[in-house]
Amino acid sequence: MIPHELSPRKIRFPETDHHSIVLISGANLRHQRFGYLLQKEFGDLVLAWFQVGKLPDSAYTKGRREKLRILWEKVKRKLSVAYEIEAIRDYVKNQGLIKSIKKGFVSFLPALHTIYLFHRRGRRQLYLDKTFFGQELEELKLHAKLSPIVVDDPHSEEFVQRIKKLDPYFLLSVGGPLYSKKLLESVRGVPINQHAGYSPKYKGGNTVEWALYNRDLYGVGSTVHITTSGADAGPILRRSHPCLLDSDTPECCFVKVFKLGNELAIEVVKDIMLNKEIFVYDQPSDGGMTYLGSQLNKDILGAIYRDFSKKWLKKELVRLRTF
């Protein structure tokens, strides 16, 4: 989809006979799926695949008892940070046991609710990753030559030199942190990022959730752009919306946005390989919002879940179809 509100300009990419590719990704199944999909589409042109961080294999296989244990550990950590043991003892001594229990319950309840909401969100996301991508991922692995190389610090000088030595034409990124200008400039051709959000309106983290919180279905979309040191701020190469259904959950909306982004990124790479000169759409410096991960709190997430429990998505889709 063309960003009609933005002005296009043509840019010409460096000429080359070897469009080699290096990928930097996150560790979830959805990120792994993209790594193997790239190899299916481009074969030996994919020189290396680096994975930022590592997700334990057991994250997708834990039983109910193990999930409860992890949840309890999160609760204990939260409470130990919020209240020092000595402070609790002094308060109980001065105020009495019953009053202390009542006050503690009132104080801890919001923290417990926050932990519960985000834990549930994380588990749903893991389940959907496995449902959407699990079987396909196993099939893609059968024909792949590369596996992800885990990288602890993609900002290090050692990593920058490693990328320079590989000398890729494309540096693709998905699901990772912001990258330094030094790293991005080490690429022979162009760095490209897949953003699970609708730039420039929604940049940064959790942008699908922010669009849903604002009840903005037009803001639920995926953007592929030239990577810069700013969060999702580079010139746009592709942008589009997923096909949403009445039964979709917030987590399902995110997975669909992410999957769409994979297809857009592959389309962009093929387009640049075929046509050295393509249109890009510069983002305004004062356009949209850039969200931090910490801004998504229990109130925002709770409001989104309430909307979905009241069938807001179904009603909104009906309204848009009628319009």
PDB file of C-alpha atoms in Angstrom:
ATOM      1  CA  MET A   1       0.000   0.000   0.000  1.00  0.00           C
ATOM      2  CA  ILE A   2       1.340   3.437  -0.928  1.00  0.00           C
ATOM      3  CA  PRO A   3       1.574   5.935   1.973  1.00  0.00           C
ATOM      4  CA  HIS A   4      -0.602   8.529   0.252  1.00  0.00           C
ATOM      5  CA  GLU A   5      -0.070  11.122   2.962  1.00  0.00           C
ATOM      6  CA  LEU A   6       3.719  11.100   2.394  1.00  0.00           C
ATOM      7  CA  SER A   7       5.662  12.499  -0.537  1.00  0.00           C
ATOM      8  CA  PRO A   8       7.547   9.952  -2.676  1.00  0.00           C
ATOM      9  CA  ARG A   9      11.053  10.272  -4.023  1.00  0.00           C
ATOM     10  CA  LYS A  10      13.194   7.926  -6.033  1.00  0.00           C
ATOM     11  CA  ILE A  11      16.503   6.664  -4.740  1.00  0.00           C
ATOM     12  CA  ARG A  12      19.081   4.573  -6.530  1.00  0.00           C
ATOM     13  CA  PHE A  13      20.845   1.802  -4.701  1.00  0.00           C
ATOM     14  CA  PRO A  14      24.495   0.840  -5.328  1.00  0.00           C
ATOM     15  CA  GLU A  15      25.115  -1.409  -8.324  1.00  0.00           C
ATOM     16  CA  THR A  16      26.250  -4.928  -7.512  1.00  0.00           C
ATOM     17  CA  ASP A  17      26.486  -8.442  -8.899  1.00  0.00           C
ATOM     18  CA  HIS A  18      26.057 -10.049  -5.490  1.00  0.00           C
ATOM     19  CA  HIS A  19      23.012  -9.175  -3.374  1.00  0.00           C
ATOM     20  CA  SER A  20      24.170 -10.919  -0.213  1.00  0.00           C
ATOM     21  CA  ILE A  21      21.999 -10.824   2.910  1.00  0.00           C
ATOM     22  CA  VAL A  22      22.670 -10.794   6.647  1.00  0.00           C
ATOM     23  CA  LEU A  23      19.776 -11.009   9.114  1.00  0.00           C
ATOM     24  CA  ILE A  24      19.628  -9.820  12.732  1.00  0.00           C
ATOM     25  CA  SER A  25      16.530 -11.080  14.527  1.00  0.00           C
ATOM     26  CA  GLY A  26      14.902 -11.720  17.863  1.00  0.00           C
ATOM     27  CA  ALA A  27      14.633 -15.200  19.360  1.00  0.00           C
ATOM     28  CA  ASN A  28      10.919 -16.061  19.213  1.00  0.00           C
ATOM     29  CA  LEU A  29       9.444 -18.610  16.802  1.00  0.00           C
ATOM     30  CA  ARG A  30       8.081 -15.798  14.627  1.00  0.00           C
ATOM     31  CA  HIS A  31      11.602 -14.394  14.246  1.00  0.00           C
ATOM     32  CA  GLN A  32      13.019 -17.845  13.523  1.00  0.00           C
ATOM     33  CA  ARG A  33      10.375 -18.398  10.873  1.00  0.00           C
ATOM     34  CA  PHE A  34      11.567 -15.286   9.032  1.00  0.00           C
ATOM     35  CA  GLY A  35      15.186 -16.483   9.173  1.00  0.00           C
ATOM     36  CA  TYR A  36      14.335 -19.803   7.574  1.00  0.00           C
ATOM     37  CA  LEU A  37      11.904 -18.221   5.122  1.00  0.00           C
ATOM     38  CA  LEU A  38      14.667 -15.926   3.860  1.00  0.00           C
ATOM     39  CA  GLN A  39      16.821 -18.959   3.153  1.00  0.00           C
ATOM     40  CA  LYS A  40      13.999 -20.589   1.219  1.00  0.00           C
ATOM     41  CA  GLU A  41      13.523 -17.454  -0.900  1.00  0.00           C
ATOM     42  CA  PHE A  42      17.155 -16.422  -1.427  1.00  0.00           C
ATOM     43  CA  GLY A  43      19.237 -19.546  -0.793  1.00  0.00           C
ATOM     44  CA  ASP A  44      23.001 -19.010  -0.600  1.00  0.00           C
ATOM     45  CA  LEU A  45      22.612 -15.226  -0.790  1.00  0.00           C
ATOM     46  CA  VAL A  46      21.868 -15.387   2.953  1.00  0.00           C
ATOM     47  CA  LEU A  47      25.397 -15.288   4.403  1.00  0.00           C
ATOM     48  CA  ALA A  48      24.633 -15.203   8.121  1.00  0.00           C
ATOM     49  CA  TRP A  49      21.816 -14.981  10.630  1.00  0.00           C
ATOM     50  CA  PHE A  50      22.431 -13.400  14.033  1.00  0.00           C
ATOM     51  CA  GLN A  51      19.969 -13.755  16.886  1.00  0.00           C
ATOM     52  CA  VAL A  52      19.868 -11.179  19.678  1.00  0.00           C
ATOM     53  CA  GLY A  53      19.356 -13.032  22.945  1.00  0.00           C
ATOM     54  CA  LYS A  54      18.121 -16.560  23.384  1.00  0.00           C
ATOM     55  CA  LEU A  55      14.666 -17.860  24.200  1.00  0.00           C
ATOM     56  CA  PRO A  56      14.777 -21.123  26.186  1.00  0.00           C
ATOM     57  CA  ASP A  57      13.296 -24.065  24.288  1.00  0.00           C
ATOM     58  CA  SER A  58      11.172 -24.827  27.348  1.00  0.00           C
ATOM     59  CA  ALA A  59       9.309 -21.526  26.889  1.00  0.00           C
ATOM     60  CA  TYR A  60       7.010 -23.312  24.426  1.00  0.00           C
ATOM     61  CA  THR A  61       6.705 -26.584  26.341  1.00  0.00           C
ATOM     62  CA  LYS A  62       6.213 -25.729  30.016  1.00  0.00           C
ATOM     63  CA  GLY A  63       3.375 -27.495  31.850  1.00  0.00           C
ATOM     64  CA  ARG A  64       0.793 -25.844  34.104  1.00  0.00           C
ATOM     65  CA  ARG A  65       2.794 -26.473  37.285  1.00  0.00           C
ATOM     66  CA  GLU A  66       5.921 -24.904  35.795  1.00  0.00           C
ATOM     67  CA  LYS A  67       3.932 -21.882  34.579  1.00  0.00           C
ATOM     68  CA  LEU A  68       2.558 -21.341  38.094  1.00  0.00           C
ATOM     69  CA  ARG A  69       6.050 -21.612  39.567  1.00  0.00           C
ATOM     70  CA  ILE A  70       7.365 -18.956  37.166  1.00  0.00           C
ATOM     71  CA  LEU A  71       4.411 -16.708  37.961  1.00  0.00           C
ATOM     72  CA  TRP A  72       5.063 -17.096  41.694  1.00  0.00           C
ATOM     73  CA  GLU A  73       8.739 -16.209  41.227  1.00  0.00           C
ATOM     74  CA  LYS A  74       7.691 -13.015  39.429  1.00  0.00           C
ATOM     75  CA  VAL A  75       5.335 -12.154  42.298  1.00  0.00           C
ATOM     76  CA  LYS A  76       8.069 -12.666  44.879  1.00  0.00           C
ATOM     77  CA  ARG A  77      10.523 -10.520  42.948  1.00  0.00           C
ATOM     78  CA  LYS A  78       7.940  -7.778  42.565  1.00  0.00           C
ATOM     79  CA  LEU A  79       7.046  -7.756  46.243  1.00  0.00           C
ATOM     80  CA  SER A  80      10.652  -7.891  47.420  1.00  0.00           C
ATOM     81  CA  VAL A  81      11.487  -4.847  45.315  1.00  0.00           C
ATOM     82  CA  ALA A  82       8.421  -2.908  46.457  1.00  0.00           C
ATOM     83  CA  TYR A  83       8.820  -3.533  50.180  1.00  0.00           C
ATOM     84  CA  GLU A  84      11.924  -4.108  52.278  1.00  0.00           C
ATOM     85  CA  ILE A  85      11.577  -6.815  54.926  1.00  0.00           C
ATOM     86  CA  GLU A  86      12.667  -4.558  57.791  1.00  0.00           C
ATOM     87  CA  ALA A  87      10.102  -1.913  56.794  1.00  0.00           C
ATOM     88  CA  ILE A  88       7.346  -4.541  56.857  1.00  0.00           C
ATOM     89  CA  ARG A  89       8.398  -5.756  60.310  1.00  0.00           C
ATOM     90  CA  ASP A  90       8.412  -2.229  61.707  1.00  0.00           C
ATOM     91  CA  TYR A  91       4.996  -1.476  60.240  1.00  0.00           C
ATOM     92  CA  VAL A  92       3.475  -4.689  61.657  1.00  0.00           C
ATOM     93  CA  LYS A  93       4.961  -3.932  65.063  1.00  0.00           C
ATOM     94  CA  ASN A  94       3.531  -0.402  65.108  1.00  0.00           C
ATOM     95  CA  GLN A  95       0.160  -0.946  63.420  1.00  0.00           C
ATOM     96  CA  GLY A  96      -0.822  -4.453  64.401  1.00  0.00           C
ATOM     97  CA  LEU A  97      -1.154  -7.645  62.379  1.00  0.00           C
ATOM     98  CA  ILE A  98      -4.739  -7.286  61.059  1.00  0.00           C
ATOM     99  CA  LYS A  99      -4.303  -3.701  59.893  1.00  0.00           C
ATOM    100  CA  SER A 100      -1.000  -4.623  58.288  1.00  0.00           C
ATOM    101  CA  ILE A 101      -2.558  -7.506  56.380  1.00  0.00           C
ATOM    102  CA  LYS A 102      -5.363  -5.288  55.095  1.00  0.00           C
ATOM    103  CA  LYS A 103      -2.976  -2.549  54.009  1.00  0.00           C
ATOM    104  CA  GLY A 104      -0.605  -5.045  52.447  1.00  0.00           C
ATOM    105  CA  PHE A 105      -3.419  -6.640  50.458  1.00  0.00           C
ATOM    106  CA  VAL A 106      -4.567  -3.272  49.113  1.00  0.00           C
ATOM    107  CA  SER A 107      -0.993  -2.292  48.261  1.00  0.00           C
ATOM    108  CA  PHE A 108      -0.045  -5.569  46.601  1.00  0.00           C
ATOM    109  CA  LEU A 109      -3.223  -6.087  44.585  1.00  0.00           C
ATOM    110  CA  PRO A 110      -2.342  -3.663  41.729  1.00  0.00           C
ATOM    111  CA  ALA A 111       1.123  -5.210  41.452  1.00  0.00           C
ATOM    112  CA  LEU A 112      -0.333  -8.711  41.302  1.00  0.00           C
ATOM    113  CA  HIS A 113      -2.845  -7.612  38.679  1.00  0.00           C
ATOM    114  CA  THR A 114      -0.048  -6.160  36.539  1.00  0.00           C
ATOM    115  CA  ILE A 115       1.984  -9.365  36.778  1.00  0.00           C
ATOM    116  CA  TYR A 116      -1.070 -11.452  35.896  1.00  0.00           C
ATOM    117  CA  LEU A 117      -1.997  -9.380  32.817  1.00  0.00           C
ATOM    118  CA  PHE A 118       1.484  -9.357  31.325  1.00  0.00           C
ATOM    119  CA  HIS A 119       2.089 -13.011  32.160  1.00  0.00           C
ATOM    120  CA  ARG A 120      -1.174 -13.960  30.413  1.00  0.00           C
ATOM    121  CA  ARG A 121      -0.254 -11.812  27.414  1.00  0.00           C
ATOM    122  CA  GLY A 122       3.154 -13.470  27.150  1.00  0.00           C
ATOM    123  CA  ARG A 123       1.725 -16.987  27.359  1.00  0.00           C
ATOM    124  CA  ARG A 124      -0.900 -16.212  24.703  1.00  0.00           C
ATOM    125  CA  GLN A 125       1.802 -14.840  22.424  1.00  0.00           C
ATOM    126  CA  LEU A 126       3.928 -17.953  22.822  1.00  0.00           C
ATOM    127  CA  TYR A 127       0.910 -20.159  22.089  1.00  0.00           C
ATOM    128  CA  LEU A 128       0.022 -18.221  18.930  1.00  0.00           C
ATOM    129  CA  ASP A 129       3.636 -18.272  17.730  1.00  0.00           C
ATOM    130  CA  LYS A 130       3.561 -22.046  17.981  1.00  0.00           C
ATOM    131  CA  THR A 131       0.111 -22.295  16.362  1.00  0.00           C
ATOM    132  CA  PHE A 132       0.874 -19.969  13.447  1.00  0.00           C
ATOM    133  CA  PHE A 133       4.501 -20.851  12.790  1.00  0.00           C
ATOM    134  CA  GLY A 134       5.365 -24.154  14.497  1.00  0.00           C
ATOM    135  CA  GLN A 135       4.577 -26.611  11.687  1.00  0.00           C
ATOM    136  CA  GLU A 136       5.806 -24.312   8.919  1.00  0.00           C
ATOM    137  CA  LEU A 137       9.025 -23.728  10.824  1.00  0.00           C
ATOM    138  CA  GLU A 138       9.766 -27.447  11.011  1.00  0.00           C
ATOM    139  CA  GLU A 139       9.249 -27.784   7.252  1.00  0.00           C
ATOM    140  CA  LEU A 140      11.446 -24.766   6.483  1.00  0.00           C
ATOM    141  CA  LYS A 141      14.261 -26.153   8.656  1.00  0.00           C
ATOM    142  CA  LEU A 142      14.529 -29.259   6.468  1.00  0.00           C
ATOM    143  CA  HIS A 143      15.937 -27.244   3.565  1.00  0.00           C
ATOM    144  CA  ALA A 144      17.928 -24.595   5.472  1.00  0.00           C
ATOM    145  CA  LYS A 145      21.714 -24.425   5.668  1.00  0.00           C
ATOM    146  CA  LEU A 146      22.033 -21.724   8.356  1.00  0.00           C
ATOM    147  CA  SER A 147      20.963 -21.663  11.980  1.00  0.00           C
ATOM    148  CA  PRO A 148      20.926 -18.513  14.118  1.00  0.00           C
ATOM    149  CA  ILE A 149      24.146 -17.417  15.807  1.00  0.00           C
ATOM    150  CA  VAL A 150      23.338 -15.991  19.246  1.00  0.00           C
ATOM    151  CA  VAL A 151      24.786 -12.522  19.851  1.00  0.00           C
ATOM    152  CA  ASP A 152      24.825 -10.982  23.326  1.00  0.00           C
ATOM    153  CA  ASP A 153      25.860  -7.466  22.326  1.00  0.00           C
ATOM    154  CA  PRO A 154      25.023  -6.276  18.788  1.00  0.00           C
ATOM    155  CA  HIS A 155      26.436  -2.837  19.699  1.00  0.00           C
ATOM    156  CA  SER A 156      29.990  -4.053  20.280  1.00  0.00           C
ATOM    157  CA  GLU A 157      32.902  -3.122  18.035  1.00  0.00           C
ATOM    158  CA  GLU A 158      33.571  -6.820  17.549  1.00  0.00           C
ATOM    159  CA  PHE A 159      30.103  -7.321  16.045  1.00  0.00           C
ATOM    160  CA  VAL A 160      30.469  -4.273  13.761  1.00  0.00           C
ATOM    161  CA  GLN A 161      33.748  -5.681  12.436  1.00  0.00           C
ATOM    162  CA  ARG A 162      32.109  -9.058  11.927  1.00  0.00           C
ATOM    163  CA  ILE A 163      29.414  -7.489   9.748  1.00  0.00           C
ATOM    164  CA  LYS A 164      32.037  -5.516   7.794  1.00  0.00           C
ATOM    165  CA  LYS A 165      33.937  -8.709   7.097  1.00  0.00           C
ATOM    166  CA  LEU A 166      30.784 -10.373   5.751  1.00  0.00           C
ATOM    167  CA  ASP A 167      30.235  -7.297   3.542  1.00  0.00           C
ATOM    168  CA  PRO A 168      26.473  -7.795   3.019  1.00  0.00           C
ATOM    169  CA  TYR A 169      24.428  -5.828   0.516  1.00  0.00           C
ATOM    170  CA  PHE A 170      21.287  -6.147   2.662  1.00  0.00           C
ATOM    171  CA  LEU A 171      21.291  -5.981   6.457  1.00  0.00           C
ATOM    172  CA  LEU A 172      17.774  -7.063   7.469  1.00  0.00           C
ATOM    173  CA  SER A 173      16.564  -6.643  11.031  1.00  0.00           C
ATOM    174  CA  VAL A 174      13.437  -7.736  12.865  1.00  0.00           C
ATOM    175  CA  GLY A 175      12.594  -7.908  16.545  1.00  0.00           C
ATOM    176  CA  GLY A 176      15.863  -6.460  17.812  1.00  0.00           C
ATOM    177  CA  PRO A 177      17.041  -3.232  19.479  1.00  0.00           C
ATOM    178  CA  LEU A 178      18.054   0.060  17.878  1.00  0.00           C
ATOM    179  CA  TYR A 179      21.353  -0.206  15.999  1.00  0.00           C
ATOM    180  CA  SER A 180      24.262   2.201  15.926  1.00  0.00           C
ATOM    181  CA  LYS A 181      25.015   4.423  12.962  1.00  0.00           C
ATOM    182  CA  LYS A 182      28.427   2.778  12.738  1.00  0.00           C
ATOM    183  CA  LEU A 183      26.857  -0.647  12.260  1.00  0.00           C
ATOM    184  CA  LEU A 184      24.329   0.571   9.694  1.00  0.00           C
ATOM    185  CA  GLU A 185      27.015   2.361   7.675  1.00  0.00           C
ATOM    186  CA  SER A 186      29.081  -0.828   7.466  1.00  0.00           C
ATOM    187  CA  VAL A 187      26.579  -2.270   4.980  1.00  0.00           C
ATOM    188  CA  ARG A 188      27.552  -2.225   1.298  1.00  0.00           C
ATOM    189  CA  GLY A 189      23.983  -1.655   0.093  1.00  0.00           C
ATOM    190  CA  VAL A 190      21.051  -0.873   2.377  1.00  0.00           C
ATOM    191  CA  PRO A 191      19.908  -1.766   5.928  1.00  0.00           C
ATOM    192  CA  ILE A 192      16.182  -2.626   6.099  1.00  0.00           C
ATOM    193  CA  ASN A 193      13.998  -3.069   9.170  1.00  0.00           C
ATOM    194  CA  GLN A 194      10.644  -4.811   9.532  1.00  0.00           C
ATOM    195  CA  HIS A 195       8.496  -2.898  12.034  1.00  0.00           C
ATOM    196  CA  ALA A 196       5.349  -4.465  13.484  1.00  0.00           C
ATOM    197  CA  GLY A 197       3.572  -1.109  13.496  1.00  0.00           C
ATOM    198  CA  TYR A 198       2.148   1.560  11.233  1.00  0.00           C
ATOM    199  CA  SER A 199       4.786   4.260  10.794  1.00  0.00           C
ATOM    200  CA  PRO A 200       4.969   7.187  11.140  1.00  0.00           C
ATOM    201  CA  LYS A 201       1.836   7.171  13.299  1.00  0.00           C
ATOM    202  CA  TYR A 202       2.978   4.363  15.601  1.00  0.00           C
ATOM    203  CA  LYS A 203       6.715   3.868  16.111  1.00  0.00           C
ATOM    204  CA  GLY A 204       8.675   2.135  18.841  1.00  0.00           C
ATOM    205  CA  GLY A 205       7.407  -0.721  21.004  1.00  0.00           C
ATOM    206  CA  ASN A 206       4.011  -2.406  21.371  1.00  0.00           C
ATOM    207  CA  THR A 207       2.594  -0.338  18.529  1.00  0.00           C
ATOM    208  CA  VAL A 208      -0.169  -2.806  17.638  1.00  0.00           C
ATOM    209  CA  GLU A 209      -1.425  -2.549  21.212  1.00  0.00           C
ATOM    210  CA  TRP A 210      -1.327   1.252  21.078  1.00  0.00           C
ATOM    211  CA  ALA A 211      -3.368   1.292  17.875  1.00  0.00           C
ATOM    212  CA  LEU A 212      -5.912  -1.042  19.479  1.00  0.00           C
ATOM    213  CA  TYR A 213      -5.994   1.061  22.633  1.00  0.00           C
ATOM    214  CA  ASN A 214      -6.789   4.101  20.479  1.00  0.00           C
ATOM    215  CA  ARG A 215      -9.450   2.035  18.664  1.00  0.00           C
ATOM    216  CA  ASP A 216      -7.636   2.805  15.438  1.00  0.00           C
ATOM    217  CA  LEU A 217      -7.856  -0.170  13.065  1.00  0.00           C
ATOM    218  CA  TYR A 218      -6.208   1.889  10.341  1.00  0.00           C
ATOM    219  CA  GLY A 219      -3.190   2.034  12.661  1.00  0.00           C
ATOM    220  CA  VAL A 220      -2.922  -1.769  12.877  1.00  0.00           C
ATOM    221  CA  GLY A 221      -0.365  -2.445  10.182  1.00  0.00           C
ATOM    222  CA  SER A 222       3.176  -3.368   9.244  1.00  0.00           C
ATOM    223  CA  THR A 223       5.934  -1.139   7.891  1.00  0.00           C
ATOM    224  CA  VAL A 224       9.207  -1.985   6.144  1.00  0.00           C
ATOM    225  CA  HIS A 225      11.666   0.893   6.075  1.00  0.00           C
ATOM    226  CA  ILE A 226      15.308   1.782   5.621  1.00  0.00           C
ATOM    227  CA  THR A 227      16.940   1.351   9.012  1.00  0.00           C
ATOM    228  CA  THR A 228      18.253   4.445  10.768  1.00  0.00           C
ATOM    229  CA  SER A 229      19.466   5.042  14.298  1.00  0.00           C
ATOM    230  CA  GLY A 230      16.020   6.455  15.174  1.00  0.00           C
ATOM    231  CA  ALA A 231      13.207   4.132  16.213  1.00  0.00           C
ATOM    232  CA  ASP A 232      11.310   3.031  13.081  1.00  0.00           C
ATOM    233  CA  ALA A 233      11.963   6.469  11.573  1.00  0.00           C
ATOM    234  CA  GLY A 234      13.679   5.670   8.262  1.00  0.00           C
ATOM    235  CA  PRO A 235      12.201   6.190   4.781  1.00  0.00           C
ATOM    236  CA  ILE A 236       9.289   3.824   4.189  1.00  0.00           C
ATOM    237  CA  LEU A 237       9.608   1.137   1.513  1.00  0.00           C
ATOM    238  CA  ARG A 238       6.365  -0.788   2.120  1.00  0.00           C
ATOM    239  CA  ARG A 239       3.363  -0.447   4.435  1.00  0.00           C
ATOM    240  CA  SER A 240       0.126  -2.406   4.626  1.00  0.00           C
ATOM    241  CA  HIS A 241      -2.697  -3.771   6.807  1.00  0.00           C
ATOM    242  CA  PRO A 242      -3.409  -7.423   7.710  1.00  0.00           C
ATOM    243  CA  CYS A 243      -6.750  -9.113   7.167  1.00  0.00           C
ATOM    244  CA  LEU A 244      -8.439  -9.146  10.583  1.00  0.00           C
ATOM    245  CA  LEU A 245     -11.355 -11.365  11.617  1.00  0.00           C
ATOM    246  CA  ASP A 246     -14.115 -10.923  14.184  1.00  0.00           C
ATOM    247  CA  SER A 247     -12.611 -13.661  16.347  1.00  0.00           C
ATOM    248  CA  ASP A 248      -9.078 -12.207  16.520  1.00  0.00           C
ATOM    249  CA  THR A 249      -7.526 -11.396  19.889  1.00  0.00           C
ATOM    250  CA  PRO A 250      -4.993  -8.570  20.480  1.00  0.00           C
ATOM    251  CA  GLU A 251      -2.200 -11.142  20.333  1.00  0.00           C
ATOM    252  CA  CYS A 252      -3.582 -12.566  17.088  1.00  0.00           C
ATOM    253  CA  CYS A 253      -3.637  -9.081  15.566  1.00  0.00           C
ATOM    254  CA  PHE A 254       0.048  -8.738  16.399  1.00  0.00           C
ATOM    255  CA  VAL A 255       0.979 -12.096  14.867  1.00  0.00           C
ATOM    256  CA  LYS A 256      -0.867 -11.208  11.653  1.00  0.00           C
ATOM    257  CA  VAL A 257       0.911  -7.853  11.498  1.00  0.00           C
ATOM    258  CA  PHE A 258       4.265  -9.568  11.981  1.00  0.00           C
ATOM    259  CA  LYS A 259       3.598 -12.239   9.356  1.00  0.00           C
ATOM    260  CA  LEU A 260       2.516  -9.590   6.854  1.00  0.00           C
ATOM    261  CA  GLY A 261       5.772  -7.744   7.522  1.00  0.00           C
ATOM    262  CA  ASN A 262       7.770 -10.836   6.531  1.00  0.00           C
ATOM    263  CA  GLU A 263       6.107 -10.854   3.121  1.00  0.00           C
ATOM    264  CA  LEU A 264       6.603  -7.111   2.651  1.00  0.00           C
ATOM    265  CA  ALA A 265      10.305  -7.362   3.543  1.00  0.00           C
ATOM    266  CA  ILE A 266      10.874 -10.180   1.056  1.00  0.00           C
ATOM    267  CA  GLU A 267       8.991  -8.206  -1.604  1.00  0.00           C
ATOM    268  CA  VAL A 268      11.220  -5.181  -0.966  1.00  0.00           C
ATOM    269  CA  VAL A 269      14.428  -7.192  -1.278  1.00  0.00           C
ATOM    270  CA  LYS A 270      13.279  -8.686  -4.586  1.00  0.00           C
ATOM    271  CA  ASP A 271      12.235  -5.254  -5.841  1.00  0.00           C
ATOM    272  CA  ILE A 272      15.661  -3.748  -5.083  1.00  0.00           C
ATOM    273  CA  MET A 273      17.426  -6.696  -6.701  1.00  0.00           C
ATOM    274  CA  LEU A 274      15.387  -6.227  -9.870  1.00  0.00           C
ATOM    275  CA  ASN A 275      15.083  -2.439  -9.957  1.00  0.00           C
ATOM    276  CA  LYS A 276      18.020  -0.428  -8.644  1.00  0.00           C
ATOM    277  CA  GLU A 277      15.854   2.686  -8.482  1.00  0.00           C
ATOM    278  CA  ILE A 278      12.683   2.562  -6.357  1.00  0.00           C
ATOM    279  CA  PHE A 279      10.323   4.919  -4.562  1.00  0.00           C
ATOM    280  CA  VAL A 280      10.712   5.668  -0.855  1.00  0.00           C
ATOM    281  CA  TYR A 281       8.560   7.801   1.423  1.00  0.00           C
ATOM    282  CA  ASP A 282      10.310   9.987   3.983  1.00  0.00           C
ATOM    283  CA  GLN A 283       8.724  10.172   7.412  1.00  0.00           C
ATOM    284  CA  PRO A 284       8.155  13.636   8.901  1.00  0.00           C
ATOM    285  CA  SER A 285      10.307  14.321  11.947  1.00  0.00           C
ATOM    286  CA  ASP A 286       7.274  15.546  13.885  1.00  0.00           C
ATOM    287  CA  GLY A 287       4.838  12.886  12.685  1.00  0.00           C
ATOM    288  CA  GLY A 288       3.223  10.261  14.911  1.00  0.00           C
ATOM    289  CA  MET A 289       4.407   8.936  18.242  1.00  0.00           C
ATOM    290  CA  THR A 290       7.379   6.873  19.356  1.00  0.00           C
ATOM    291  CA  TYR A 291       6.389   4.567  22.215  1.00  0.00           C
ATOM    292  CA  LEU A 292       8.672   3.076  24.844  1.00  0.00           C
ATOM    293  CA  GLY A 293       8.095  -0.476  26.018  1.00  0.00           C
ATOM    294  CA  SER A 294       7.611   0.759  29.592  1.00  0.00           C
ATOM    295  CA  GLN A 295       4.648   2.909  28.558  1.00  0.00           C
ATOM    296  CA  LEU A 296       2.423  -0.120  28.077  1.00  0.00           C
ATOM    297  CA  ASN A 297       1.069  -0.602  31.594  1.00  0.00           C
ATOM    298  CA  LYS A 298      -1.763  -2.583  33.177  1.00  0.00           C
ATOM    299  CA  ASP A 299      -4.292   0.196  32.608  1.00  0.00           C
ATOM    300  CA  ILE A 300      -3.597   0.336  28.861  1.00  0.00           C
ATOM    301  CA  LEU A 301      -3.503  -3.434  28.479  1.00  0.00           C
ATOM    302  CA  GLY A 302      -6.585  -3.879  30.651  1.00  0.00           C
ATOM    303  CA  ALA A 303      -8.547  -1.368  28.548  1.00  0.00           C
ATOM    304  CA  ILE A 304      -7.634  -3.288  25.373  1.00  0.00           C
ATOM    305  CA  TYR A 305      -8.806  -6.591  26.859  1.00  0.00           C
ATOM    306  CA  ARG A 306     -12.061  -5.015  28.031  1.00  0.00           C
ATOM    307  CA  ASP A 307     -12.737  -3.698  24.527  1.00  0.00           C
ATOM    308  CA  PHE A 308     -12.205  -7.133  23.040  1.00  0.00           C
ATOM    309  CA  SER A 309     -14.347  -8.839  25.676  1.00  0.00           C
ATOM    310  CA  LYS A 310     -17.175  -6.459  24.671  1.00  0.00           C
ATOM    311  CA  LYS A 311     -16.740  -7.416  20.986  1.00  0.00           C
ATOM    312  CA  TRP A 312     -15.339  -4.031  19.958  1.00  0.00           C
ATOM    313  CA  LEU A 313     -13.335  -5.516  17.077  1.00  0.00           C
ATOM    314  CA  LYS A 314     -16.383  -7.258  15.626  1.00  0.00           C
ATOM    315  CA  LYS A 315     -18.484  -4.092  15.850  1.00  0.00           C
ATOM    316  CA  GLU A 316     -15.732  -1.964  14.312  1.00  0.00           C
ATOM    317  CA  LEU A 317     -15.231  -4.341  11.399  1.00  0.00           C
ATOM    318  CA  VAL A 318     -18.967  -4.304  10.720  1.00  0.00           C
ATOM    319  CA  ARG A 319     -18.965  -0.502  10.835  1.00  0.00           C
ATOM    320  CA  LEU A 320     -16.076  -0.233   8.406  1.00  0.00           C
ATOM    321  CA  ARG A 321     -17.583  -2.742   6.003  1.00  0.00           C
ATOM    322  CA  THR A 322     -20.904  -0.917   6.069  1.00  0.00           C
ATOM    323  CA  PHE A 323     -19.181   2.423   5.459  1.00  0.00           C
TER     324      PHE A 323
END
